[in-house]
PDB file of C-alpha atoms in Angstrom:
ATOM      1  CA  UNK A 172     -22.799  26.861  12.365  1.00 44.00           C
ATOM      2  CA  UNK A 173     -19.184  26.957  13.114  1.00 44.00           C
ATOM      3  CA  UNK A 174     -16.991  30.011  13.830  1.00 49.00           C
ATOM      4  CA  UNK A 175     -14.376  30.734  12.441  1.00 41.00           C
ATOM      5  CA  UNK A 176     -11.782  29.898  15.192  1.00 44.00           C
ATOM      6  CA  UNK A 177     -13.190  26.016  14.951  1.00 39.00           C
ATOM      7  CA  UNK A 178     -13.075  26.037  11.059  1.00 42.00           C
ATOM      8  CA  UNK A 179      -9.354  26.865  11.177  1.00 41.00           C
ATOM      9  CA  UNK A 180      -9.209  24.389  13.822  1.00 41.00           C
ATOM     10  CA  UNK A 181     -10.863  21.894  11.920  1.00 41.00           C
ATOM     11  CA  UNK A 182      -8.545  22.555   9.172  1.00 48.00           C
ATOM     12  CA  UNK A 183      -5.949  22.396  10.715  1.00 45.00           C
ATOM     13  CA  UNK A 184      -6.981  18.899  12.045  1.00 46.00           C
ATOM     14  CA  UNK A 185      -7.577  17.719   8.689  1.00 77.00           C
ATOM     15  CA  UNK A 186      -4.774  19.111   6.460  1.00 84.00           C
ATOM     16  CA  UNK A 187      -2.243  16.572   8.792  1.00 96.00           C
ATOM     17  CA  UNK A 188      -4.270  13.877   9.567  1.00 98.00           C
ATOM     18  CA  UNK A 189      -3.674  10.277   7.750  1.00 98.00           C
ATOM     19  CA  UNK A 190      -6.561   8.530   6.088  1.00 98.00           C
ATOM     20  CA  UNK A 191      -5.248   4.729   6.759  1.00 98.00           C
ATOM     21  CA  UNK A 192      -6.660   2.399   4.178  1.00 98.00           C
ATOM     22  CA  UNK A 193      -7.393  -0.953   4.547  1.00 98.00           C
ATOM     23  CA  UNK A 194      -9.113  -4.020   2.762  1.00 96.00           C
ATOM     24  CA  UNK A 195     -10.411  -7.275   4.861  1.00 96.00           C
ATOM     25  CA  UNK A 196     -11.379 -10.373   3.722  1.00 94.00           C
ATOM     26  CA  UNK A 197     -11.744 -14.142   6.299  1.00 93.00           C
ATOM     27  CA  UNK A 198      -8.374 -12.512   7.651  1.00 83.00           C
ATOM     28  CA  UNK A 199      -8.677 -12.940  11.301  1.00 81.00           C
ATOM     29  CA  UNK A 200      -5.616 -14.521  12.241  1.00 83.00           C
ATOM     30  CA  UNK A 201      -3.380 -11.550  11.660  1.00 94.00           C
ATOM     31  CA  UNK A 202      -6.315  -9.027  11.366  1.00 96.00           C
ATOM     32  CA  UNK A 203      -5.502  -8.060  15.366  1.00 97.00           C
ATOM     33  CA  UNK A 204      -1.914  -7.603  14.902  1.00 96.00           C
ATOM     34  CA  UNK A 205      -2.515  -5.283  12.003  1.00 98.00           C
ATOM     35  CA  UNK A 206      -4.656  -2.925  13.604  1.00 98.00           C
ATOM     36  CA  UNK A 207      -2.790  -2.446  16.447  1.00 98.00           C
ATOM     37  CA  UNK A 208       0.459  -1.524  14.598  1.00 98.00           C
ATOM     38  CA  UNK A 209      -2.231   1.038  13.484  1.00 98.00           C
ATOM     39  CA  UNK A 210      -3.856   2.921  16.062  1.00 98.00           C
ATOM     40  CA  UNK A 211      -0.152   2.582  17.857  1.00 98.00           C
ATOM     41  CA  UNK A 212       1.154   4.573  16.143  1.00 98.00           C
ATOM     42  CA  UNK A 213       3.342   7.522  17.842  1.00 98.00           C
ATOM     43  CA  UNK A 214       1.796   9.956  15.511  1.00 98.00           C
ATOM     44  CA  UNK A 215      -2.292   9.823  16.520  1.00 98.00           C
ATOM     45  CA  UNK A 216      -3.887  12.330  14.299  1.00 98.00           C
ATOM     46  CA  UNK A 217      -5.481   8.813  11.765  1.00 98.00           C
ATOM     47  CA  UNK A 218      -8.648   7.350  10.763  1.00 98.00           C
ATOM     48  CA  UNK A 219      -8.813   4.078  10.206  1.00 98.00           C
ATOM     49  CA  UNK A 220     -10.868   3.360   7.233  1.00 98.00           C
ATOM     50  CA  UNK A 221     -11.375  -0.424   7.039  1.00 98.00           C
ATOM     51  CA  UNK A 222     -13.704  -1.980   4.454  1.00 98.00           C
ATOM     52  CA  UNK A 223     -14.904  -5.151   5.075  1.00 97.00           C
ATOM     53  CA  UNK A 224     -14.731  -7.641   1.563  1.00 96.00           C
ATOM     54  CA  UNK A 225     -18.103  -9.860   2.576  1.00 95.00           C
ATOM     55  CA  UNK A 226     -16.296 -11.362   4.363  1.00 95.00           C
ATOM     56  CA  UNK A 227     -17.477 -14.839   5.822  1.00 94.00           C
ATOM     57  CA  UNK A 228     -15.639 -15.817   8.756  1.00 91.00           C
ATOM     58  CA  UNK A 229     -17.229 -14.900  11.754  1.00 93.00           C
ATOM     59  CA  UNK A 230     -14.589 -13.859  14.005  1.00 94.00           C
ATOM     60  CA  UNK A 231     -12.925 -11.178  11.003  1.00 95.00           C
ATOM     61  CA  UNK A 232     -16.462  -9.830  11.615  1.00 95.00           C
ATOM     62  CA  UNK A 233     -16.468  -9.865  15.392  1.00 96.00           C
ATOM     63  CA  UNK A 234     -12.894  -8.197  15.526  1.00 96.00           C
ATOM     64  CA  UNK A 235     -13.328  -5.352  13.382  1.00 97.00           C
ATOM     65  CA  UNK A 236     -16.727  -4.507  16.028  1.00 97.00           C
ATOM     66  CA  UNK A 237     -14.719  -4.969  18.879  1.00 97.00           C
ATOM     67  CA  UNK A 238     -12.468  -2.413  17.394  1.00 98.00           C
ATOM     68  CA  UNK A 239     -14.042   0.029  16.249  1.00 98.00           C
ATOM     69  CA  UNK A 240     -16.048   0.212  19.806  1.00 98.00           C
ATOM     70  CA  UNK A 241     -13.172   0.860  21.138  1.00 97.00           C
ATOM     71  CA  UNK A 242     -11.676   3.100  19.037  1.00 98.00           C
ATOM     72  CA  UNK A 243     -13.480   5.915  17.535  1.00 98.00           C
ATOM     73  CA  UNK A 244     -10.729   6.234  14.967  1.00 98.00           C
ATOM     74  CA  UNK A 245     -11.806   3.086  13.268  1.00 98.00           C
ATOM     75  CA  UNK A 246     -14.918   3.575  10.986  1.00 98.00           C
ATOM     76  CA  UNK A 247     -16.204   0.443   9.181  1.00 98.00           C
ATOM     77  CA  UNK A 248     -17.779  -0.364   6.073  1.00 98.00           C
ATOM     78  CA  UNK A 249     -18.964  -4.398   4.986  1.00 97.00           C
ATOM     79  CA  UNK A 250     -19.937  -5.091   1.660  1.00 97.00           C
ATOM     80  CA  UNK A 251     -22.571  -7.434   0.778  1.00 95.00           C
ATOM     81  CA  UNK A 252     -20.508  -9.184  -2.002  1.00 95.00           C
ATOM     82  CA  UNK A 253     -16.829  -9.840  -2.965  1.00 93.00           C
ATOM     83  CA  UNK A 254     -15.054  -7.829  -5.635  1.00 92.00           C
ATOM     84  CA  UNK A 255     -11.471  -7.936  -4.647  1.00 90.00           C
ATOM     85  CA  UNK A 256      -8.734  -5.834  -2.686  1.00 91.00           C
ATOM     86  CA  UNK A 257      -8.632  -2.917  -5.172  1.00 92.00           C
ATOM     87  CA  UNK A 258     -12.469  -1.849  -4.773  1.00 94.00           C
ATOM     88  CA  UNK A 259     -12.450  -2.083  -1.064  1.00 95.00           C
ATOM     89  CA  UNK A 260      -9.848   0.318  -1.256  1.00 97.00           C
ATOM     90  CA  UNK A 261     -11.337   2.701  -3.178  1.00 97.00           C
ATOM     91  CA  UNK A 262     -14.891   2.211  -1.078  1.00 97.00           C
ATOM     92  CA  UNK A 263     -12.216   3.424   1.850  1.00 98.00           C
ATOM     93  CA  UNK A 264     -10.755   5.956  -0.479  1.00 98.00           C
ATOM     94  CA  UNK A 265     -13.551   7.366  -1.316  1.00 98.00           C
ATOM     95  CA  UNK A 266     -14.363   8.200   2.647  1.00 98.00           C
ATOM     96  CA  UNK A 267     -10.960   9.421   3.365  1.00 98.00           C
ATOM     97  CA  UNK A 268     -11.230  13.195   4.886  1.00 98.00           C
ATOM     98  CA  UNK A 269      -7.050  13.221   5.414  1.00 98.00           C
ATOM     99  CA  UNK A 270      -4.367  15.128   3.532  1.00 98.00           C
ATOM    100  CA  UNK A 271      -2.696  12.018   3.238  1.00 98.00           C
ATOM    101  CA  UNK A 272      -3.377   8.663   2.009  1.00 98.00           C
ATOM    102  CA  UNK A 273      -1.510   5.554   3.875  1.00 98.00           C
ATOM    103  CA  UNK A 274      -1.569   1.972   2.977  1.00 98.00           C
ATOM    104  CA  UNK A 275      -2.053  -1.291   5.006  1.00 98.00           C
ATOM    105  CA  UNK A 276      -3.541  -4.689   4.806  1.00 96.00           C
ATOM    106  CA  UNK A 277      -5.342  -6.642   7.120  1.00 96.00           C
ATOM    107  CA  UNK A 278      -1.618  -9.520   7.537  1.00 95.00           C
ATOM    108  CA  UNK A 279       1.278  -6.307   7.064  1.00 97.00           C
ATOM    109  CA  UNK A 280       1.810  -4.365  10.409  1.00 98.00           C
ATOM    110  CA  UNK A 281       3.818  -0.776  10.533  1.00 98.00           C
ATOM    111  CA  UNK A 282       6.530  -0.078  13.187  1.00 98.00           C
ATOM    112  CA  UNK A 283       5.309   2.272  15.661  1.00 98.00           C
ATOM    113  CA  UNK A 284       6.708   5.535  14.402  1.00 98.00           C
ATOM    114  CA  UNK A 285       6.241   5.125  10.861  1.00 98.00           C
ATOM    115  CA  UNK A 286       3.656   7.937  10.521  1.00 98.00           C
ATOM    116  CA  UNK A 287       6.048  10.263  12.544  1.00 98.00           C
ATOM    117  CA  UNK A 288       9.096   9.275  10.508  1.00 98.00           C
ATOM    118  CA  UNK A 289       7.153   9.131   7.238  1.00 98.00           C
ATOM    119  CA  UNK A 290       5.671  12.653   7.163  1.00 98.00           C
ATOM    120  CA  UNK A 291       8.517  14.577   8.709  1.00 98.00           C
ATOM    121  CA  UNK A 292      10.739  13.149   6.239  1.00 98.00           C
ATOM    122  CA  UNK A 293       7.493  13.737   3.047  1.00 98.00           C
ATOM    123  CA  UNK A 294       7.090  17.427   4.461  1.00 97.00           C
ATOM    124  CA  UNK A 295      10.976  17.762   4.054  1.00 97.00           C
ATOM    125  CA  UNK A 296      11.280  17.176   0.645  1.00 96.00           C
ATOM    126  CA  UNK A 297       8.078  18.240  -0.365  1.00 97.00           C
ATOM    127  CA  UNK A 298       7.185  15.193  -2.227  1.00 97.00           C
ATOM    128  CA  UNK A 299       3.629  13.649  -3.111  1.00 98.00           C
ATOM    129  CA  UNK A 300       4.224  10.439  -2.334  1.00 98.00           C
ATOM    130  CA  UNK A 301       6.521   7.715  -0.514  1.00 98.00           C
ATOM    131  CA  UNK A 302       7.411   4.819   0.178  1.00 98.00           C
ATOM    132  CA  UNK A 303      10.157   3.150   2.536  1.00 98.00           C
ATOM    133  CA  UNK A 304      12.031  -0.371   3.138  1.00 98.00           C
ATOM    134  CA  UNK A 305      10.270  -3.275   4.703  1.00 98.00           C
ATOM    135  CA  UNK A 306      11.234  -6.903   6.508  1.00 97.00           C
ATOM    136  CA  UNK A 307       9.434  -9.749   5.140  1.00 96.00           C
ATOM    137  CA  UNK A 308       8.453 -11.659   7.446  1.00 96.00           C
ATOM    138  CA  UNK A 309       6.231 -15.542   6.863  1.00 94.00           C
ATOM    139  CA  UNK A 310       2.938 -16.502   8.814  1.00 92.00           C
ATOM    140  CA  UNK A 311       5.041 -17.471  11.893  1.00 92.00           C
ATOM    141  CA  UNK A 312       6.377 -13.754  11.926  1.00 92.00           C
ATOM    142  CA  UNK A 313      10.115 -15.084  10.743  1.00 94.00           C
ATOM    143  CA  UNK A 314      11.824 -12.919   9.065  1.00 94.00           C
ATOM    144  CA  UNK A 315      12.551 -14.317   5.877  1.00 93.00           C
ATOM    145  CA  UNK A 316      14.141 -10.931   3.774  1.00 94.00           C
ATOM    146  CA  UNK A 317      13.780  -7.229   3.271  1.00 95.00           C
ATOM    147  CA  UNK A 318      13.469  -5.181   0.693  1.00 96.00           C
ATOM    148  CA  UNK A 319      15.089  -1.963   0.055  1.00 96.00           C
ATOM    149  CA  UNK A 320      13.689   1.012  -1.333  1.00 97.00           C
ATOM    150  CA  UNK A 321      15.233   3.093  -3.371  1.00 97.00           C
ATOM    151  CA  UNK A 322      15.696   6.828  -2.899  1.00 98.00           C
ATOM    152  CA  UNK A 323      14.111   8.424  -5.578  1.00 98.00           C
ATOM    153  CA  UNK A 324      11.254   6.260  -8.491  1.00 98.00           C
ATOM    154  CA  UNK A 325      10.862   8.257 -11.536  1.00 98.00           C
ATOM    155  CA  UNK A 326       7.360   7.729 -13.564  1.00 98.00           C
ATOM    156  CA  UNK A 327       9.838   5.594 -16.683  1.00 97.00           C
ATOM    157  CA  UNK A 328      11.379   3.015 -13.103  1.00 97.00           C
ATOM    158  CA  UNK A 329       7.884   2.002 -12.510  1.00 97.00           C
ATOM    159  CA  UNK A 330       7.094   1.774 -16.281  1.00 96.00           C
ATOM    160  CA  UNK A 331       9.717  -1.124 -15.483  1.00 95.00           C
ATOM    161  CA  UNK A 332       8.648  -2.640 -12.382  1.00 94.00           C
ATOM    162  CA  UNK A 333       6.730  -1.969  -9.234  1.00 95.00           C
ATOM    163  CA  UNK A 334       9.013   0.195  -6.907  1.00 96.00           C
ATOM    164  CA  UNK A 335       6.907   0.660  -4.103  1.00 98.00           C
ATOM    165  CA  UNK A 336       5.226  -1.704  -1.136  1.00 97.00           C
ATOM    166  CA  UNK A 337       2.127  -0.656  -1.303  1.00 97.00           C
ATOM    167  CA  UNK A 338       2.060  -0.675   2.841  1.00 98.00           C
ATOM    168  CA  UNK A 339       4.562   1.931   3.304  1.00 98.00           C
ATOM    169  CA  UNK A 340       2.897   3.800   0.442  1.00 98.00           C
ATOM    170  CA  UNK A 341       2.077   7.366   1.508  1.00 98.00           C
ATOM    171  CA  UNK A 342       0.503  10.056  -0.712  1.00 98.00           C
ATOM    172  CA  UNK A 343      -0.520  13.474  -0.455  1.00 98.00           C
ATOM    173  CA  UNK A 344      -3.943  15.122  -1.970  1.00 98.00           C
ATOM    174  CA  UNK A 345      -3.226  18.404  -1.327  1.00 98.00           C
ATOM    175  CA  UNK A 346      -0.305  18.303  -3.319  1.00 98.00           C
ATOM    176  CA  UNK A 347      -1.525  15.898  -5.827  1.00 98.00           C
ATOM    177  CA  UNK A 348      -4.495  17.849  -6.538  1.00 98.00           C
ATOM    178  CA  UNK A 349      -6.928  15.650  -4.831  1.00 97.00           C
ATOM    179  CA  UNK A 350      -7.094  11.490  -4.666  1.00 98.00           C
ATOM    180  CA  UNK A 351      -6.227   8.953  -6.364  1.00 98.00           C
ATOM    181  CA  UNK A 352      -7.719   5.557  -6.629  1.00 97.00           C
ATOM    182  CA  UNK A 353      -7.051   1.914  -7.864  1.00 94.00           C
ATOM    183  CA  UNK A 354      -8.105   0.895 -10.933  1.00 92.00           C
ATOM    184  CA  UNK A 355     -10.740  -1.811 -11.624  1.00 81.00           C
ATOM    185  CA  UNK A 356      -8.345  -4.701 -12.353  1.00 83.00           C
ATOM    186  CA  UNK A 357      -8.747  -7.456 -10.104  1.00 81.00           C
ATOM    187  CA  UNK A 358      -4.615  -7.817  -9.299  1.00 87.00           C
ATOM    188  CA  UNK A 359      -1.963  -5.113  -9.948  1.00 91.00           C
ATOM    189  CA  UNK A 360      -4.156  -1.956  -9.134  1.00 93.00           C
ATOM    190  CA  UNK A 361      -1.667  -0.702  -6.248  1.00 95.00           C
ATOM    191  CA  UNK A 362       0.942  -0.772  -9.247  1.00 96.00           C
ATOM    192  CA  UNK A 363      -1.546   0.646 -11.787  1.00 96.00           C
ATOM    193  CA  UNK A 364      -2.155   3.644  -9.087  1.00 97.00           C
ATOM    194  CA  UNK A 365       1.010   4.562  -8.078  1.00 98.00           C
ATOM    195  CA  UNK A 366       2.060   4.508 -11.910  1.00 97.00           C
ATOM    196  CA  UNK A 367      -0.519   7.227 -12.389  1.00 96.00           C
ATOM    197  CA  UNK A 368       0.585   8.999  -9.077  1.00 98.00           C
ATOM    198  CA  UNK A 369       4.642   9.147 -10.907  1.00 98.00           C
ATOM    199  CA  UNK A 370       3.391  10.054 -13.957  1.00 96.00           C
ATOM    200  CA  UNK A 371       2.299  13.196 -12.152  1.00 97.00           C
ATOM    201  CA  UNK A 372       3.623  13.447  -9.752  1.00 97.00           C
ATOM    202  CA  UNK A 373       7.532  12.561 -12.050  1.00 96.00           C
ATOM    203  CA  UNK A 374       8.928  12.323  -8.756  1.00 97.00           C
ATOM    204  CA  UNK A 375       8.382   9.731  -5.466  1.00 98.00           C
ATOM    205  CA  UNK A 376      10.856   9.488  -2.753  1.00 98.00           C
ATOM    206  CA  UNK A 377      12.026   6.047  -0.772  1.00 98.00           C
ATOM    207  CA  UNK A 378      13.077   6.021   3.242  1.00 98.00           C
ATOM    208  CA  UNK A 379      15.986   2.933   2.686  1.00 97.00           C
ATOM    209  CA  UNK A 380      15.016   2.826   6.347  1.00 98.00           C
ATOM    210  CA  UNK A 381      12.135  -0.216   6.717  1.00 98.00           C
ATOM    211  CA  UNK A 382       9.517   0.920   8.476  1.00 98.00           C
ATOM    212  CA  UNK A 383       6.767  -2.147   8.099  1.00 98.00           C
ATOM    213  CA  UNK A 384       6.641  -5.713   8.079  1.00 98.00           C
ATOM    214  CA  UNK A 385       5.245  -7.521   5.235  1.00 97.00           C
ATOM    215  CA  UNK A 386       3.738 -10.903   5.623  1.00 96.00           C
ATOM    216  CA  UNK A 387       4.459 -13.290   2.725  1.00 92.00           C
ATOM    217  CA  UNK A 388       1.925 -16.200   2.776  1.00 77.00           C
ATOM    218  CA  UNK A 389       2.258 -18.744   0.652  1.00 64.00           C
ATOM    219  CA  UNK A 390      -1.695 -18.870  -0.791  1.00 50.00           C
ATOM    220  CA  UNK A 391      -1.725 -14.766  -0.873  1.00 51.00           C
ATOM    221  CA  UNK A 392      -3.438 -12.854  -3.755  1.00 47.00           C
ATOM    222  CA  UNK A 393      -0.131 -12.291  -4.983  1.00 49.00           C
ATOM    223  CA  UNK A 394       1.699 -15.267  -4.071  1.00 48.00           C
ATOM    224  CA  UNK A 395       0.731 -16.916  -8.031  1.00 57.00           C
ATOM    225  CA  UNK A 396       3.380 -15.134  -9.839  1.00 61.00           C
ATOM    226  CA  UNK A 397       2.710 -17.596 -13.007  1.00 61.00           C
ATOM    227  CA  UNK A 398      -1.005 -16.408 -12.804  1.00 63.00           C
ATOM    228  CA  UNK A 399       0.252 -12.477 -13.087  1.00 74.00           C
ATOM    229  CA  UNK A 400       1.362 -12.365 -16.148  1.00 88.00           C
ATOM    230  CA  UNK A 401      -1.753 -11.252 -17.439  1.00 90.00           C
ATOM    231  CA  UNK A 402      -2.878  -8.625 -15.295  1.00 92.00           C
ATOM    232  CA  UNK A 403       1.126  -6.665 -15.491  1.00 94.00           C
ATOM    233  CA  UNK A 404       0.666  -6.492 -19.563  1.00 95.00           C
ATOM    234  CA  UNK A 405      -2.658  -4.943 -18.590  1.00 93.00           C
ATOM    235  CA  UNK A 406      -1.614  -2.572 -16.257  1.00 95.00           C
ATOM    236  CA  UNK A 407       1.066  -1.218 -19.555  1.00 96.00           C
ATOM    237  CA  UNK A 408      -2.531  -2.188 -21.684  1.00 95.00           C
ATOM    238  CA  UNK A 409      -5.337  -0.658 -19.791  1.00 93.00           C
ATOM    239  CA  UNK A 410      -3.571   2.002 -17.878  1.00 92.00           C
ATOM    240  CA  UNK A 411      -0.992   3.170 -19.929  1.00 95.00           C
ATOM    241  CA  UNK A 412      -2.938   2.650 -22.841  1.00 95.00           C
ATOM    242  CA  UNK A 413      -0.285   0.240 -25.261  1.00 97.00           C
ATOM    243  CA  UNK A 414      -0.785  -1.408 -27.776  1.00 97.00           C
ATOM    244  CA  UNK A 415      -1.250  -5.486 -27.064  1.00 96.00           C
ATOM    245  CA  UNK A 416       1.955  -5.916 -29.018  1.00 97.00           C
ATOM    246  CA  UNK A 417       4.170  -2.694 -26.887  1.00 97.00           C
ATOM    247  CA  UNK A 418       2.321  -4.186 -23.921  1.00 97.00           C
ATOM    248  CA  UNK A 419       4.390  -7.373 -24.255  1.00 95.00           C
ATOM    249  CA  UNK A 420       7.015  -5.926 -25.484  1.00 96.00           C
ATOM    250  CA  UNK A 421       7.451  -3.674 -22.325  1.00 96.00           C
ATOM    251  CA  UNK A 422       6.547  -6.752 -20.528  1.00 95.00           C
ATOM    252  CA  UNK A 423       9.300  -9.333 -22.089  1.00 95.00           C
ATOM    253  CA  UNK A 424      11.899  -7.134 -22.888  1.00 95.00           C
ATOM    254  CA  UNK A 425      11.267  -4.398 -19.844  1.00 94.00           C
ATOM    255  CA  UNK A 426       9.724  -6.281 -16.817  1.00 94.00           C
ATOM    256  CA  UNK A 427      11.200  -9.262 -17.181  1.00 94.00           C
ATOM    257  CA  UNK A 428      14.578  -8.580 -17.202  1.00 95.00           C
ATOM    258  CA  UNK A 429      14.149  -5.981 -14.057  1.00 94.00           C
ATOM    259  CA  UNK A 430      11.891  -8.150 -12.627  1.00 91.00           C
ATOM    260  CA  UNK A 431      15.062 -10.917 -12.673  1.00 93.00           C
ATOM    261  CA  UNK A 432      17.252  -8.040 -11.216  1.00 92.00           C
ATOM    262  CA  UNK A 433      15.554  -6.744  -8.535  1.00 90.00           C
ATOM    263  CA  UNK A 434      15.628 -10.233  -7.194  1.00 90.00           C
ATOM    264  CA  UNK A 435      19.023 -10.821  -7.166  1.00 91.00           C
ATOM    265  CA  UNK A 436      19.538  -8.014  -5.301  1.00 90.00           C
ATOM    266  CA  UNK A 437      16.762  -8.910  -2.636  1.00 89.00           C
ATOM    267  CA  UNK A 438      18.453 -12.123  -2.259  1.00 90.00           C
ATOM    268  CA  UNK A 439      22.130 -10.093  -1.513  1.00 88.00           C
ATOM    269  CA  UNK A 440      20.307  -7.704   0.863  1.00 86.00           C
ATOM    270  CA  UNK A 441      19.281  -9.870   2.783  1.00 84.00           C
ATOM    271  CA  UNK A 442      22.351 -11.811   3.333  1.00 86.00           C
ATOM    272  CA  UNK A 443      24.355  -9.097   3.546  1.00 84.00           C
ATOM    273  CA  UNK A 444      22.129  -8.010   6.472  1.00 81.00           C
ATOM    274  CA  UNK A 445      20.476 -10.988   7.975  1.00 77.00           C
ATOM    275  CA  UNK A 446      22.654 -13.592   7.039  1.00 75.00           C
ATOM    276  CA  UNK A 447      21.434 -17.309   6.192  1.00 58.00           C
ATOM    277  CA  UNK A 448      18.069 -16.807   7.767  1.00 54.00           C
TER     278      UNK A 448
END
């Protein structure tokens, strides 16, 4: 049995603990760099919860086991069937013991001081959900763009389009009153979860400074934008409870114009910051 002092120390550790959620599936090519970027954070009070979504690539499995042997903060779970990244993330969220929940996919990378800067910002703002800008790179680690985060993100803004890059998101379970999970739809689960969180906390905050690298891969789950149409509509229908008619109305007259404007602004941001790269 722990003493009062031990219990106090234990609670203090967990109150500042960040649970980093990482799903994997045959991600050997970029996986090591992603894991290292988390473990090398200047803010070291973290656990990296990796749920492998039934990888068939032996290299991926060996990489995961090696990191788990070398760093006790790495905690692995291997699924016996493939369910998709949302399900895998939920398995990690379920096991998370930290106050803060953060996300990093197995092909993305964090800046070394991401957690330190973001947690300081969240404590200053007393905010429950925070994100940041991020740099976009291709499969060869060449910079191809940048995504600038809004400084304030309301629930109404989120209904028009996802404003939060999942690889930069952190939410505070203490301020929210508990954990949030991703719904079971195959795609757009992150948008759906952030909609639920902003509906409760009303405002999320963004840091304009980039704090992560997002890898834009031509064959990733989110790369086929046309195939995402039905999932965008499903978010309105299943998550927000809109009728099918209202869901398609929101998609056609709110989501699509907002998305087009966002892509235009992203192009301008890229030209302004990087020039013709």
